[in-house]
CSV table of C-alpha atoms in Angstrom, one decimal:
chain,number,residue,atom,x,y,z
A,1280,MET,CA,-0.2,-0.2,0.0
A,1281,GLN,CA,3.1,2.7,0.7
A,1282,ASP,CA,5.1,1.5,-2.0
A,1283,ARG,CA,1.0,2.4,-4.6
A,1284,ALA,CA,0.8,5.4,-2.3
A,1285,GLU,CA,4.4,6.9,-3.3
A,1286,LEU,CA,4.4,6.2,-6.5
A,1287,LEU,CA,1.0,8.1,-7.3
A,1288,TYR,CA,2.6,11.1,-5.5
A,1289,LYS,CA,5.1,11.0,-6.9
A,1290,SER,CA,3.9,10.7,-10.8
A,1291,LEU,CA,2.0,13.3,-10.0
A,1292,GLU,CA,4.6,15.0,-8.7
A,1293,LYS,CA,6.8,14.6,-12.5
A,1294,SER,CA,3.3,16.0,-14.0
A,1295,ILE,CA,2.8,18.8,-12.2
A,1296,SER,CA,6.4,19.3,-13.1
A,1297,SER,CA,5.9,18.9,-16.8
A,1298,THR,CA,2.9,20.9,-17.0
A,1299,THR,CA,4.1,23.8,-14.7
A,1300,GLU,CA,8.1,23.9,-17.7
A,1301,ASP,CA,5.0,23.8,-20.3
A,1302,ARG,CA,3.4,26.6,-18.8
A,1303,PHE,CA,5.8,28.4,-18.3
A,1304,ASN,CA,7.1,28.3,-21.9
A,1305,ALA,CA,4.1,29.4,-23.5
A,1306,TYR,CA,4.2,32.1,-21.2
A,1307,ARG,CA,8.0,33.0,-22.3
A,1308,ARG,CA,7.0,32.7,-25.9
A,1309,LEU,CA,3.7,34.8,-25.8
A,1310,LYS,CA,5.6,37.3,-24.0
A,1311,SER,CA,8.1,37.5,-27.0
A,1312,LEU,CA,5.5,37.2,-29.6
A,1313,ASN,CA,3.5,40.0,-28.1
A,1314,ALA,CA,6.5,41.9,-28.2
A,1315,ALA,CA,7.3,41.4,-31.3
A,1316,SER,CA,4.0,42.3,-33.1
A,1317,LEU,CA,3.9,45.5,-31.3
A,1318,LYS,CA,6.8,45.8,-33.0
A,1319,SER,CA,6.7,44.9,-35.8
A,1320,ILE,CA,3.6,46.8,-36.5
A,1321,THR,CA,5.0,49.9,-34.9
A,1322,PHE,CA,7.5,49.9,-37.3
A,1323,SER,CA,5.8,50.0,-40.0
A,1324,SER,CA,3.3,52.8,-38.8
A,1325,THR,CA,6.7,54.7,-38.8
A,1326,ALA,CA,7.9,53.6,-42.4
A,1327,LEU,CA,4.8,54.6,-43.4
A,1328,ILE,CA,5.0,58.4,-42.2
A,1329,ILE,CA,8.4,58.0,-43.1
A,1330,ILE,CA,7.6,57.1,-46.9
A,1331,SER,CA,4.9,59.5,-46.6
A,1332,ILE,CA,6.9,62.7,-45.9
A,1333,LEU,CA,9.0,61.7,-48.4
A,1334,GLN,CA,6.4,61.1,-51.0
A,1335,ILE,CA,5.3,64.9,-50.5
A,1336,SER,CA,9.3,66.0,-50.5
A,1337,LYS,CA,8.4,65.6,-54.3
A,1338,ILE,CA,6.7,68.9,-54.4
A,1339,ASN,CA,9.6,70.4,-52.9
A,1340,THR,CA,13.2,70.7,-53.5
A,1341,CYS,CA,14.0,67.2,-54.6
A,1342,THR,CA,13.5,65.8,-57.2
A,1343,ILE,CA,13.1,61.9,-57.2
A,1344,SER,CA,13.8,59.1,-59.6
A,1345,ASP,CA,10.6,57.6,-61.8
A,1346,LYS,CA,11.9,54.5,-60.6
A,1347,THR,CA,11.9,56.2,-56.9
A,1348,ASN,CA,8.8,57.3,-57.3
A,1349,ASP,CA,7.1,53.8,-58.0
A,1350,LEU,CA,8.3,52.4,-55.3
A,1351,LEU,CA,7.2,55.3,-53.0
A,1352,SER,CA,3.6,54.1,-54.1
A,1353,LEU,CA,3.7,51.3,-54.1
A,1354,ALA,CA,5.1,51.4,-50.3
A,1355,LEU,CA,1.8,54.2,-49.4
A,1356,ALA,CA,-0.6,51.8,-51.1
A,1357,ALA,CA,1.2,48.0,-49.7
A,1358,ILE,CA,2.1,49.9,-46.0
A,1359,PRO,CA,-1.1,50.5,-44.9
A,1360,ILE,CA,-2.7,46.9,-45.9
A,1361,ILE,CA,0.7,45.1,-43.9
A,1362,ILE,CA,-0.7,47.2,-40.5
A,1363,LEU,CA,-4.5,46.5,-41.3
A,1364,VAL,CA,-3.3,42.2,-41.2
A,1365,LEU,CA,-0.9,43.0,-38.3
A,1366,SER,CA,-3.6,44.3,-36.4
A,1367,ILE,CA,-6.6,42.1,-37.0
A,1368,ALA,CA,-4.0,39.1,-36.4
A,1369,ILE,CA,-2.8,40.5,-33.4
A,1370,ALA,CA,-6.4,41.0,-32.1
A,1371,ASN,CA,-7.2,38.2,-33.1
A,1372,CYS,CA,-3.9,36.6,-31.0
A,1373,ASN,CA,-4.6,38.1,-27.6
A,1374,TYR,CA,-0.7,37.0,-27.0
A,1375,GLY,CA,-0.2,39.7,-24.1
A,1376,ILE,CA,-4.0,38.3,-22.3
A,1377,LYS,CA,-2.7,34.5,-22.9
A,1378,SER,CA,0.5,34.7,-21.7
A,1379,SER,CA,-0.6,37.1,-18.3
A,1380,GLN,CA,-3.5,33.5,-18.3
A,1381,MET,CA,0.2,31.3,-18.6
A,1382,HIS,CA,2.1,33.0,-15.9
A,1383,GLU,CA,-0.5,32.7,-14.1
A,1384,CYS,CA,-1.4,28.9,-14.6
A,1385,GLY,CA,2.6,28.5,-13.9
A,1386,LEU,CA,2.4,29.9,-10.4
A,1387,LEU,CA,-0.5,28.0,-9.6
A,1388,LEU,CA,0.8,24.8,-10.6
A,1389,ASN,CA,4.3,25.6,-8.8
A,1390,ASP,CA,3.1,26.5,-5.4
A,1391,LEU,CA,0.5,22.7,-6.2
A,1392,LYS,CA,4.0,21.5,-6.5
A,1393,ARG,CA,5.6,22.6,-3.8
A,1394,ARG,CA,3.1,21.8,-1.7
A,1395,ILE,CA,3.2,18.0,-2.9
A,1396,GLN,CA,6.9,17.7,-2.3
A,1397,PRO,CA,7.4,17.7,1.9
A,1398,ALA,CA,5.2,14.5,1.4
A,1399,ILE,CA,7.1,12.8,-0.9
A,1400,ILE,CA,10.8,14.1,0.9
A,1401,LEU,CA,9.3,13.3,4.3
A,1402,GLU,CA,6.7,9.9,2.9
A,1403,GLU,CA,3.9,11.0,4.4
A,1404,PHE,CA,2.4,9.3,1.8
A,1405,ASN,CA,-1.5,9.5,2.0
A,1406,GLU,CA,-3.9,8.4,-0.4
A,1407,GLY,CA,-6.6,10.9,1.1
A,1408,LYS,CA,-4.3,14.3,0.7
A,1409,TYR,CA,-3.7,12.4,-2.6
A,1410,LYS,CA,-6.3,12.7,-3.7
A,1411,GLU,CA,-7.1,15.8,-3.0
A,1412,PHE,CA,-3.8,16.9,-4.7
A,1413,ALA,CA,-4.8,15.4,-8.1
A,1414,PHE,CA,-8.3,17.5,-7.3
A,1415,GLN,CA,-6.7,20.7,-7.4
A,1416,TYR,CA,-4.2,20.0,-10.1
A,1417,ASN,CA,-6.9,18.8,-12.1
A,1418,GLU,CA,-8.8,21.6,-11.1
A,1419,ILE,CA,-6.1,24.3,-12.2
A,1420,LEU,CA,-5.6,22.9,-15.6
A,1421,THR,CA,-9.8,23.0,-16.7
A,1422,LYS,CA,-9.7,27.0,-15.8
A,1423,TYR,CA,-7.0,27.5,-18.4
A,1424,GLU,CA,-6.2,27.9,-22.3
A,1425,ASN,CA,-3.4,24.7,-23.1
A,1426,HIS,CA,0.0,24.9,-23.8
A,1427,GLU,CA,0.7,24.1,-27.5
A,1428,ASP,CA,3.1,21.4,-28.3
A,1429,LEU,CA,6.3,22.9,-28.9
A,1430,ASP,CA,6.3,24.0,-25.9
A,1431,ARG,CA,6.6,20.8,-24.9
A,1432,ARG,CA,9.1,19.7,-27.6
A,1433,ILE,CA,10.9,23.5,-26.4
A,1434,ARG,CA,11.2,21.6,-22.5
A,1435,ARG,CA,11.9,18.0,-23.7
A,1436,ILE,CA,14.7,19.1,-26.1
A,1437,GLU,CA,16.0,21.4,-22.7
A,1438,SER,CA,16.0,18.6,-20.8
A,1439,ARG,CA,17.8,16.2,-23.4
A,1440,THR,CA,20.6,19.2,-23.7
A,1441,LYS,CA,20.9,20.3,-20.8
A,1442,ASN,CA,23.0,18.0,-19.7
A,1443,GLN,CA,24.3,15.9,-22.4
A,1444,CYS,CA,25.1,19.1,-24.4
A,1445,PRO,CA,26.1,22.7,-22.9
A,1446,LEU,CA,26.7,24.2,-25.6
A,1447,MET,CA,23.2,23.1,-28.0
A,1448,TYR,CA,21.6,24.5,-24.5
A,1449,PHE,CA,23.2,27.1,-24.6
A,1450,LEU,CA,22.5,27.7,-28.0
A,1451,ILE,CA,18.6,27.2,-27.9
A,1452,GLN,CA,18.5,29.5,-24.4
A,1453,THR,CA,20.2,32.0,-26.9
A,1454,LEU,CA,18.6,31.3,-30.9
A,1455,LYS,CA,14.8,29.8,-29.3
A,1456,GLY,CA,13.3,33.1,-29.3
A,1457,THR,CA,13.8,33.6,-33.5
A,1458,PHE,CA,13.5,30.2,-34.3
A,1459,LEU,CA,11.5,28.0,-32.5
A,1460,TYR,CA,8.9,30.5,-32.5
A,1461,CYS,CA,7.7,30.3,-35.8
A,1462,PRO,CA,6.6,31.4,-38.3
A,1463,GLU,CA,4.4,34.5,-36.7
A,1464,MET,CA,7.9,35.3,-34.9
A,1465,LEU,CA,10.2,35.1,-38.1
A,1466,ALA,CA,7.5,37.5,-39.9
A,1467,TYR,CA,7.1,39.5,-37.5
A,1468,LYS,CA,10.9,40.0,-37.2
A,1469,PHE,CA,10.8,40.3,-41.2
A,1470,ILE,CA,8.8,43.0,-40.9
A,1471,THR,CA,10.3,44.8,-38.8
A,1472,LEU,CA,14.1,44.2,-40.4
A,1473,ALA,CA,12.1,45.3,-43.6
A,1474,SER,CA,10.9,48.3,-42.0
A,1475,THR,CA,13.4,49.8,-41.2
A,1476,LEU,CA,15.3,48.8,-44.0
A,1477,PHE,CA,13.8,49.9,-46.9
A,1478,PRO,CA,12.7,53.9,-45.8
A,1479,ILE,CA,16.8,54.3,-45.3
A,1480,PHE,CA,17.1,53.2,-49.1
A,1481,LEU,CA,14.5,55.3,-50.7
A,1482,ILE,CA,15.6,58.3,-48.2
A,1483,ILE,CA,19.6,57.1,-49.7
A,1484,ASN,CA,17.7,57.1,-53.3
A,1485,THR,CA,15.2,59.5,-53.0
A,1486,CYS,CA,17.3,63.1,-53.3
A,1487,LYS,CA,19.2,64.3,-55.6
A,1488,ILE,CA,21.0,67.4,-55.1
A,1489,SER,CA,20.1,69.5,-57.8
């Protein structure tokens, strides 16, 4: 009976521990996506303002080549559409709200795990208490949206590489914000980069001093 109770406790503690890591991975992923998405729409809006100013400069002292003028016109038509699509996507994804919920769920699970661990350490296994812990665990899970498979895969990769290959673990920790959150993260970063470089390119090629 004691062995069975011990097995139940340790199995529950392991399940809670894994889910807690997954929820915190989801929190970090969604928080990063929220920051990247807001940055992309901010940079796109700034690019639109700069390009609008360059378009107005046509009537002033600067002369603009036909090719650059076509690029300006194309950008003025395309960027508002990009901003609209980004706004709709960000509103539908609710990264900020979801990240807060994942963080809250992770904290609750972490607290539950801390309350189970003393029983395991002291070998005080009570099946009635186990059922109470299991009920609380299921109750927490039902209150919050589930994490994605990506969050679980990240945990498993990190777990395997942390001790076996520290260098790989370091690279994963360093690069996962860019490469493991695909395709959304890469899309937001690409839009941010393009919104930064394209106005610079136009500024360089727009004005020709007479």
